[in-house]
mmCIF file with all atom_site columns, C-alpha atoms in Angstrom:
data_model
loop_
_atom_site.group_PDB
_atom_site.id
_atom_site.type_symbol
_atom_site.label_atom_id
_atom_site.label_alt_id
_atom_site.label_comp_id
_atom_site.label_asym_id
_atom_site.label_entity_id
_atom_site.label_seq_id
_atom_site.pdbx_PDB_ins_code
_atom_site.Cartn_x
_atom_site.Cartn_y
_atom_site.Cartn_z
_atom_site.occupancy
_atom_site.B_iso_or_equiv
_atom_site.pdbx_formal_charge
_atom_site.auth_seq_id
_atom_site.auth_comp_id
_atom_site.auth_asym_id
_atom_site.auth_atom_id
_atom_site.pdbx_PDB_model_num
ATOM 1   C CA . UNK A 1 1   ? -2.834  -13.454 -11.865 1.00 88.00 ? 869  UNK A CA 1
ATOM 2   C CA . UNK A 1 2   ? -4.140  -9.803  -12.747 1.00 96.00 ? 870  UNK A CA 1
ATOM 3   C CA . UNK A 1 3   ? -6.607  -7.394  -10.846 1.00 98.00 ? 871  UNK A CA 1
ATOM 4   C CA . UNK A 1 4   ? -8.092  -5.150  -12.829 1.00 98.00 ? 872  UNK A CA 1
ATOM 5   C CA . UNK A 1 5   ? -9.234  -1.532  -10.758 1.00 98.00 ? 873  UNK A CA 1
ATOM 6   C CA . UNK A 1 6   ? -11.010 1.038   -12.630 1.00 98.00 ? 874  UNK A CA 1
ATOM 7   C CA . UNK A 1 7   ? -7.611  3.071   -13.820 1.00 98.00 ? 875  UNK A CA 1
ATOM 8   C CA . UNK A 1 8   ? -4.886  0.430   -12.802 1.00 98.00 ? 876  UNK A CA 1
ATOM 9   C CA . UNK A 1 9   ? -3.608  -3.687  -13.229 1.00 98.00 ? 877  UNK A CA 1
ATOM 10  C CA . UNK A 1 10  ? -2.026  -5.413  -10.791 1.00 98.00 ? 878  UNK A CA 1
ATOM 11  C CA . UNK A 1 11  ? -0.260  -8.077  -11.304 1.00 98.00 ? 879  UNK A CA 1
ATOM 12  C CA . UNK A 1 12  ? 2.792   -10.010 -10.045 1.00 97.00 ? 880  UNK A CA 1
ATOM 13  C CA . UNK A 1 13  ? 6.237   -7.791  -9.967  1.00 96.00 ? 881  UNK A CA 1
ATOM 14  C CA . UNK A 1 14  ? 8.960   -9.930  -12.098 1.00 92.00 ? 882  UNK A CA 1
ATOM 15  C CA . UNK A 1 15  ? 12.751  -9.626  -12.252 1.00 87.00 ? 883  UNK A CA 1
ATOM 16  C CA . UNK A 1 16  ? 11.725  -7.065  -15.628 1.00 91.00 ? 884  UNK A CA 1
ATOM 17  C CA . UNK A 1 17  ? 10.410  -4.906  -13.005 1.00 95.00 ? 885  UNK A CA 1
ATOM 18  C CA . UNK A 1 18  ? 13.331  -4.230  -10.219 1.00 93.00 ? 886  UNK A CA 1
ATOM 19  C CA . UNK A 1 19  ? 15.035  -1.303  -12.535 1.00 94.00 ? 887  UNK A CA 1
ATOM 20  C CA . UNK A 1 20  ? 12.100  0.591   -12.800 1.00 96.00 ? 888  UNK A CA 1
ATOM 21  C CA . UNK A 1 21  ? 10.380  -0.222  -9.347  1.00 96.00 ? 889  UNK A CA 1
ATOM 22  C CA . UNK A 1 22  ? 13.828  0.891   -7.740  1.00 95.00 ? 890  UNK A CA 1
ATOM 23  C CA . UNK A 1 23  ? 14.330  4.226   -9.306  1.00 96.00 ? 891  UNK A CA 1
ATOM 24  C CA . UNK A 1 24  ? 10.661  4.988   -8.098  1.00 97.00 ? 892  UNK A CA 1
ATOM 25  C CA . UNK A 1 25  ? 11.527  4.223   -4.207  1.00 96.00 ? 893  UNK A CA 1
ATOM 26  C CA . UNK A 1 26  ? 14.123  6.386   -4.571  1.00 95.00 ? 894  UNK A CA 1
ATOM 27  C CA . UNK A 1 27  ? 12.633  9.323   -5.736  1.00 97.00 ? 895  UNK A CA 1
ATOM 28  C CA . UNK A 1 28  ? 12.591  11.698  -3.001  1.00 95.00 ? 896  UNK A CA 1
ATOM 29  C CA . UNK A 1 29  ? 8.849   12.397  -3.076  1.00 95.00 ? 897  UNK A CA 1
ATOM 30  C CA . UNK A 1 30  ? 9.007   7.948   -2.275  1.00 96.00 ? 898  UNK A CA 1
ATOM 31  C CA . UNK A 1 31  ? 11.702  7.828   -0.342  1.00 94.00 ? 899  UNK A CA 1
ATOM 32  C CA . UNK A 1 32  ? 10.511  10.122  2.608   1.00 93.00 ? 900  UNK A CA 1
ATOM 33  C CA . UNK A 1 33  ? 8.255   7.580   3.213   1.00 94.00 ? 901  UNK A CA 1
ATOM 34  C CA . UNK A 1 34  ? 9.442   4.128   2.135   1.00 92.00 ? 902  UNK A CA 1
ATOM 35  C CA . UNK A 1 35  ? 13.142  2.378   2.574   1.00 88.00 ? 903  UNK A CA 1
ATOM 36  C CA . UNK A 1 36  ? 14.429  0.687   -0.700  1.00 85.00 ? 904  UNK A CA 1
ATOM 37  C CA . UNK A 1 37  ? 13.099  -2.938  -0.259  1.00 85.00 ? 905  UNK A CA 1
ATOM 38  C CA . UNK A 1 38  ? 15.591  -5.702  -0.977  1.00 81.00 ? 906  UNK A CA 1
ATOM 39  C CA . UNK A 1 39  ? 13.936  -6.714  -4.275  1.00 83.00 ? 907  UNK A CA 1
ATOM 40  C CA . UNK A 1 40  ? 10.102  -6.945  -5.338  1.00 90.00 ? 908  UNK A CA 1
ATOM 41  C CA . UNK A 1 41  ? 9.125   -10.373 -4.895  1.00 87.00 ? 909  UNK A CA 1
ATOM 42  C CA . UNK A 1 42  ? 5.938   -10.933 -3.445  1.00 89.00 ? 910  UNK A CA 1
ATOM 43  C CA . UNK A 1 43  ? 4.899   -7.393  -4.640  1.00 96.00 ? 911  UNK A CA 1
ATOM 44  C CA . UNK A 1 44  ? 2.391   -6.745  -7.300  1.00 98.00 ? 912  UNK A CA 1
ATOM 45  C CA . UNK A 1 45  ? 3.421   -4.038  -10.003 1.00 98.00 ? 913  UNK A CA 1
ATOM 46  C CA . UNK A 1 46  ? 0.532   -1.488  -10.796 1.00 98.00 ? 914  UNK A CA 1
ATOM 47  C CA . UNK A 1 47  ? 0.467   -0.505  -14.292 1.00 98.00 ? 915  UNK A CA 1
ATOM 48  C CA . UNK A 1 48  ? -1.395  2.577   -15.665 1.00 98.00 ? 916  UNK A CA 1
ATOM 49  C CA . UNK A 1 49  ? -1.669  2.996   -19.262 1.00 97.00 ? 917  UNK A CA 1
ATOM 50  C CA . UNK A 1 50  ? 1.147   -0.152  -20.056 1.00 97.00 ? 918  UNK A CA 1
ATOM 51  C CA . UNK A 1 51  ? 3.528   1.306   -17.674 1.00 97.00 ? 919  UNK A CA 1
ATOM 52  C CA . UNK A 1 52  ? 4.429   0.209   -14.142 1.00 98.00 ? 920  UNK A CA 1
ATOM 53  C CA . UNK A 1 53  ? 4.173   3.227   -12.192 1.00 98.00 ? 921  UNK A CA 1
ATOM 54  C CA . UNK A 1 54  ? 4.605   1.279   -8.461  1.00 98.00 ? 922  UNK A CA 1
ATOM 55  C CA . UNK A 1 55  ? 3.973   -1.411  -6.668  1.00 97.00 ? 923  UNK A CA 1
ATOM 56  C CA . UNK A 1 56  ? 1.362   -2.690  -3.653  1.00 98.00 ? 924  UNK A CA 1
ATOM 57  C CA . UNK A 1 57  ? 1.998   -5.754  -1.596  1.00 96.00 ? 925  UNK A CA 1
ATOM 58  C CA . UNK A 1 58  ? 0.042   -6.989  1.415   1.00 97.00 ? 926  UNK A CA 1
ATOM 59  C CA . UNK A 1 59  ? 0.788   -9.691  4.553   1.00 96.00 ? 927  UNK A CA 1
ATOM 60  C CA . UNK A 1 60  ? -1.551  -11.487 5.941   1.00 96.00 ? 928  UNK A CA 1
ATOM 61  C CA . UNK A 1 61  ? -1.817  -12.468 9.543   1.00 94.00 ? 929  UNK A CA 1
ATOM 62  C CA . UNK A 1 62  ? -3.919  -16.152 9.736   1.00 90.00 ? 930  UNK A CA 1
ATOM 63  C CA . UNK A 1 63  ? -4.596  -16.820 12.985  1.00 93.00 ? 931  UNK A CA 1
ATOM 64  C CA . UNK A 1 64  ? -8.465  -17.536 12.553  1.00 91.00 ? 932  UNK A CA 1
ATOM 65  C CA . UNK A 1 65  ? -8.727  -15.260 16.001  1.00 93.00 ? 933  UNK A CA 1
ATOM 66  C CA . UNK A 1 66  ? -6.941  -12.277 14.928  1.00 94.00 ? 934  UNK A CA 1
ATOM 67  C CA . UNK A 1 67  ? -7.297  -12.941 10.687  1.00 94.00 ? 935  UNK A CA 1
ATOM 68  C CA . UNK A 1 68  ? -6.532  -9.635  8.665   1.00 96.00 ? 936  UNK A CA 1
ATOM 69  C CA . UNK A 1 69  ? -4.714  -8.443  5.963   1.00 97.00 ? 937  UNK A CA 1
ATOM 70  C CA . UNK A 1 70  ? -2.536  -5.557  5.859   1.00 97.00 ? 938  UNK A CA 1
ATOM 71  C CA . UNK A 1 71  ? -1.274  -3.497  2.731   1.00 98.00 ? 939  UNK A CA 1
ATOM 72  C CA . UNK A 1 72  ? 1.698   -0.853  1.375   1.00 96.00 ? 940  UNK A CA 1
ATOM 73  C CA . UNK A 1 73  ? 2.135   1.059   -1.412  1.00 97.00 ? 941  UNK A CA 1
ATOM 74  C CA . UNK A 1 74  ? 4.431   3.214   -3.419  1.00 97.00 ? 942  UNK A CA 1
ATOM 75  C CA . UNK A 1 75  ? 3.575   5.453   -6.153  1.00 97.00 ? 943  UNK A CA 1
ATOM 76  C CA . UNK A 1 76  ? 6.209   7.652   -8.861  1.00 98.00 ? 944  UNK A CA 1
ATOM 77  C CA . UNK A 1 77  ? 5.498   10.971  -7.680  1.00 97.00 ? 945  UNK A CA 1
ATOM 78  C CA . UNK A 1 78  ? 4.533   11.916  -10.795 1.00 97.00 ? 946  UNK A CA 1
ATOM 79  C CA . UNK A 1 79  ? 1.140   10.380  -10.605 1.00 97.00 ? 947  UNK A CA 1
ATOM 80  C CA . UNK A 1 80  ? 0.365   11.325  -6.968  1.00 96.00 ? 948  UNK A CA 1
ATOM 81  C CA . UNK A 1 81  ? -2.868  12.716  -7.068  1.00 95.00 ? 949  UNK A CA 1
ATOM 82  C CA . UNK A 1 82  ? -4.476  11.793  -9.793  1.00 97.00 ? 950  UNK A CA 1
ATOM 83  C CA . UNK A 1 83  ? -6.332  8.601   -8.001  1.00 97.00 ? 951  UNK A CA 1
ATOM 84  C CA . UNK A 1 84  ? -4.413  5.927   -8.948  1.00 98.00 ? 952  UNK A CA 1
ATOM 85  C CA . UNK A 1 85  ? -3.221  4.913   -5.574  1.00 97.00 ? 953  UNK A CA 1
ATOM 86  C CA . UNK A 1 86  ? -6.551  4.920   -4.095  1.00 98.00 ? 954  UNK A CA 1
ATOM 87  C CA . UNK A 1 87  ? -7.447  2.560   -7.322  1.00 98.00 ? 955  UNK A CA 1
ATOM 88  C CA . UNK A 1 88  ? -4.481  0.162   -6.587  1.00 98.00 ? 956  UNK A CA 1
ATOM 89  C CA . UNK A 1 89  ? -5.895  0.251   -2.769  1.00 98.00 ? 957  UNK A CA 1
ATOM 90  C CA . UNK A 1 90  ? -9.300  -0.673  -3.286  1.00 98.00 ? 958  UNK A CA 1
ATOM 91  C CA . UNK A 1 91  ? -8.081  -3.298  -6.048  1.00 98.00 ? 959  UNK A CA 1
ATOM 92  C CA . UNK A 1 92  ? -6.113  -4.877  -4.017  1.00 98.00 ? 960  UNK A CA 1
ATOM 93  C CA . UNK A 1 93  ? -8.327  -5.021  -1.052  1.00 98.00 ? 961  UNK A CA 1
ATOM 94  C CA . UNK A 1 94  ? -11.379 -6.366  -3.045  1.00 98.00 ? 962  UNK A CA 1
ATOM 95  C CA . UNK A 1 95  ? -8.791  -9.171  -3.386  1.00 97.00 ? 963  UNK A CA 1
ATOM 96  C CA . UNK A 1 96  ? -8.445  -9.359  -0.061  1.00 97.00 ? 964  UNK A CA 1
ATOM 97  C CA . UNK A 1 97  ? -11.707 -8.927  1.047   1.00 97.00 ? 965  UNK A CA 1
ATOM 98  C CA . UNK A 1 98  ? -13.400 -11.196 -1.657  1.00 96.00 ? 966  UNK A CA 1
ATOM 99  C CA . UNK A 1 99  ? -10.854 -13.594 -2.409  1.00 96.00 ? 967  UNK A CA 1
ATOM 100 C CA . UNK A 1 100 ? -8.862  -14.342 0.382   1.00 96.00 ? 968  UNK A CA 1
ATOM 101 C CA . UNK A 1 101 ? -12.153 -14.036 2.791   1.00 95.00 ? 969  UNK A CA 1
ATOM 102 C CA . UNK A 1 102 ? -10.507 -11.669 5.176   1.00 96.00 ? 970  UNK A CA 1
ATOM 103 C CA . UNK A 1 103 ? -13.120 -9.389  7.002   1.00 96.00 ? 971  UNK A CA 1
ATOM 104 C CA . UNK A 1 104 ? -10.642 -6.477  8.302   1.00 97.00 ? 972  UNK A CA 1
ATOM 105 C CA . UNK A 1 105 ? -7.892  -4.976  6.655   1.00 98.00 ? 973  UNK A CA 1
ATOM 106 C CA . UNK A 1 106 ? -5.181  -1.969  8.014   1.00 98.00 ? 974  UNK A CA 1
ATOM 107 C CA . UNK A 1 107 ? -2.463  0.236   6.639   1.00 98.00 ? 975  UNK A CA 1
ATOM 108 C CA . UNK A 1 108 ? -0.424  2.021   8.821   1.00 97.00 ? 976  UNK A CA 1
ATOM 109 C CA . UNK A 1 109 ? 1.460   5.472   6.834   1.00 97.00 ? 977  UNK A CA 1
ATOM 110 C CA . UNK A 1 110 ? 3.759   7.615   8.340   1.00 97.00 ? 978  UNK A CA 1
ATOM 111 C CA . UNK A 1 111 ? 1.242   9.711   10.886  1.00 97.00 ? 979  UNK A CA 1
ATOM 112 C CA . UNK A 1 112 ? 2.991   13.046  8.790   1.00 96.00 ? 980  UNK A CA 1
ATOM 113 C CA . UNK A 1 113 ? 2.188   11.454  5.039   1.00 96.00 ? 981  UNK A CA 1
ATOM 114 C CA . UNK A 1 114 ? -1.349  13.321  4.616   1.00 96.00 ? 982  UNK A CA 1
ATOM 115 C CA . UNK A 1 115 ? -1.197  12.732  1.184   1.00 95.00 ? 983  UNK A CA 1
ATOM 116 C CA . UNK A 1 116 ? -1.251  8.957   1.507   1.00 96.00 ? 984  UNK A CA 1
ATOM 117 C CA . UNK A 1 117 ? -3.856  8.952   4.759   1.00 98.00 ? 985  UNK A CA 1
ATOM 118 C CA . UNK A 1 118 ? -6.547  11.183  2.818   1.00 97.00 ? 986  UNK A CA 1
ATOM 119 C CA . UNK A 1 119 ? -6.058  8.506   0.208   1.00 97.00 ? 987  UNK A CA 1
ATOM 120 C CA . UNK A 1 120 ? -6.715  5.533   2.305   1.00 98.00 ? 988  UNK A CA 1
ATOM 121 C CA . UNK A 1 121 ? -9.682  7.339   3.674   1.00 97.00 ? 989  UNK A CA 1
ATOM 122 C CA . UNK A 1 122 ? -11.184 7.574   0.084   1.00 96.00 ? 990  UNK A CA 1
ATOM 123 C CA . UNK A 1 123 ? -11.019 3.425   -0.271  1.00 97.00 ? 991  UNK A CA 1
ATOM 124 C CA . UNK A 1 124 ? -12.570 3.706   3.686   1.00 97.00 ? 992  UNK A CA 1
ATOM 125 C CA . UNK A 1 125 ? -10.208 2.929   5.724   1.00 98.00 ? 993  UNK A CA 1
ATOM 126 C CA . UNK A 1 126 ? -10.657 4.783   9.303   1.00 98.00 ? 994  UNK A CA 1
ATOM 127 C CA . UNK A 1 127 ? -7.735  6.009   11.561  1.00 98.00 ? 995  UNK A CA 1
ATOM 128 C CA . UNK A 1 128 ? -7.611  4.169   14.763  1.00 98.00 ? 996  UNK A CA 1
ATOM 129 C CA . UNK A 1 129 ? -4.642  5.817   16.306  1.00 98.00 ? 997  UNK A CA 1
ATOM 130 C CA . UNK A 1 130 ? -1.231  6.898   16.450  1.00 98.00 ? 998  UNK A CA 1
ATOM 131 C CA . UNK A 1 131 ? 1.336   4.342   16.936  1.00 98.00 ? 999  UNK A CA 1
ATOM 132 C CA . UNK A 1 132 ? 4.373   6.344   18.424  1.00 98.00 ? 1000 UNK A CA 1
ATOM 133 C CA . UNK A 1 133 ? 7.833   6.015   17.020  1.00 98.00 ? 1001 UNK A CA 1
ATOM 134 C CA . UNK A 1 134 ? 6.546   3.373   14.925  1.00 97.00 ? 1002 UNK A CA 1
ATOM 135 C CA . UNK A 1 135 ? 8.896   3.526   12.298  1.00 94.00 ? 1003 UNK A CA 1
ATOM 136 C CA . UNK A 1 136 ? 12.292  4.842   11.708  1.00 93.00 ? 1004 UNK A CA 1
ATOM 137 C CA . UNK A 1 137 ? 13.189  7.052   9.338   1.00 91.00 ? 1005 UNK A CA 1
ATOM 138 C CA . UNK A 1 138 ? 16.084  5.422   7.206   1.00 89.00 ? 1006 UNK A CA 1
ATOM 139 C CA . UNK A 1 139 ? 17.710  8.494   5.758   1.00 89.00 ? 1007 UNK A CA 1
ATOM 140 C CA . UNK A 1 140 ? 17.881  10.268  9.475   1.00 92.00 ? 1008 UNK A CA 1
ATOM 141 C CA . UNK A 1 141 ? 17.809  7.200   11.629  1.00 93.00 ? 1009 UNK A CA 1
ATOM 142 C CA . UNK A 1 142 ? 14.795  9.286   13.730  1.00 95.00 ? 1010 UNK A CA 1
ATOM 143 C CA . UNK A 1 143 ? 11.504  7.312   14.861  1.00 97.00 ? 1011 UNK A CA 1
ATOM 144 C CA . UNK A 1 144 ? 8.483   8.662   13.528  1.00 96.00 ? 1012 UNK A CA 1
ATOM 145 C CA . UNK A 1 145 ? 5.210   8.104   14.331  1.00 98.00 ? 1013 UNK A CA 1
ATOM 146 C CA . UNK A 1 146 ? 2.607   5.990   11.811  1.00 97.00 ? 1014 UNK A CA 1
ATOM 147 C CA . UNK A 1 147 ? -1.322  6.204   12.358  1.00 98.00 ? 1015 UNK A CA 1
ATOM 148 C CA . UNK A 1 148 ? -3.066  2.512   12.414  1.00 98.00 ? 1016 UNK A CA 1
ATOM 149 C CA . UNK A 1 149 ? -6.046  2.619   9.771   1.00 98.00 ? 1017 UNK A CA 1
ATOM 150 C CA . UNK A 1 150 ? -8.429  0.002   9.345   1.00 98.00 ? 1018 UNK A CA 1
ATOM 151 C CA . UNK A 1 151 ? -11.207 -0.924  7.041   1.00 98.00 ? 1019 UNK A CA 1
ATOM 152 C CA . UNK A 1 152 ? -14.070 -3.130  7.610   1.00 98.00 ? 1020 UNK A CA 1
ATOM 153 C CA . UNK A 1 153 ? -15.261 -5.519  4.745   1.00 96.00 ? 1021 UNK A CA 1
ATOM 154 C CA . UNK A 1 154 ? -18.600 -3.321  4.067   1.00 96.00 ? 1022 UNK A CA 1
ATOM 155 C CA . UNK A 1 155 ? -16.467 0.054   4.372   1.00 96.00 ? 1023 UNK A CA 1
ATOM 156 C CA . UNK A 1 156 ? -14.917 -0.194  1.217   1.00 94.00 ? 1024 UNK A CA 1
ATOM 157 C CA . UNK A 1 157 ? -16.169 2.215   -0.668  1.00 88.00 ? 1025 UNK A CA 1
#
């Protein structure tokens, strides 16, 4: 299966994909934000001009009373703001939204990653609030906070 946005592809991450899709959590620019995952699977790679420049992955919660779909991303810092991860977002929540027939979707970055919130604000998500210590930090062991977005089916923009 491939999505195609208006700059990126997604499609499924494969065992090809690990080498490359680890250095990029570990660049620091990545890593201040995101832990290395354990491998890919279940991730989709997004690839900009034939080359997989990060991955996006969502989970779904099913329980017809509290259905929704949430997403992460990671991005090489060397395309941060040029669009792309906004593309990947709103790709892979058509998807969502569309395909899998969920009605709400969140995201919920680091309450300090600006980059990545003004981002998410650009596919339409809104910020709800601050979840405090949300997340720890897993180079200094410290909680941080995150900031709960959401986005409504006819919010995307």
């Amino acid at each position: 299966m491939e999505m195609r946005g208006d700059k990126v592809v997604l499609r499924p991450a494969s065992g090809g994909d690990g080498e490359v899709l680890g250095r990029i959590v570990r660049e620091p620019e990545v890593a201040a934000w995101w832990s290395p995952p354990e491998d890919f699977e279940g991730m989709f790679a997004i690839v900009f001009e034939g080359e997989v420049i990060g991955a996006v992955q969502f989970e779904e919660e099913t329980d017809p009373e509290f259905r929704r779909a949430g997403i992460d991303i990671f991005l090489t810092a060397r395309h941060h703001g040029k669009g792309l991860g906004a593309d990947a977002v709103r790709t892979l929540a058509r998807w969502l939204l569309h395909e899998r027939g969920h009605h709400r979707l969140t995201i919920d970055p680091a309450a300090a990653n600006t980059a990545a919130i003004r981002s998410y604000r650009k596919v339409g998500f809104k910020s709800v609030g601050i979840m405090r210590a949300y997340g720890r930090d897993h180079r200094t062991g410290l909680w941080q906070d995150g900031l709960l977005m959401d986005l409504l089916a006819e919010e995307l923009t």
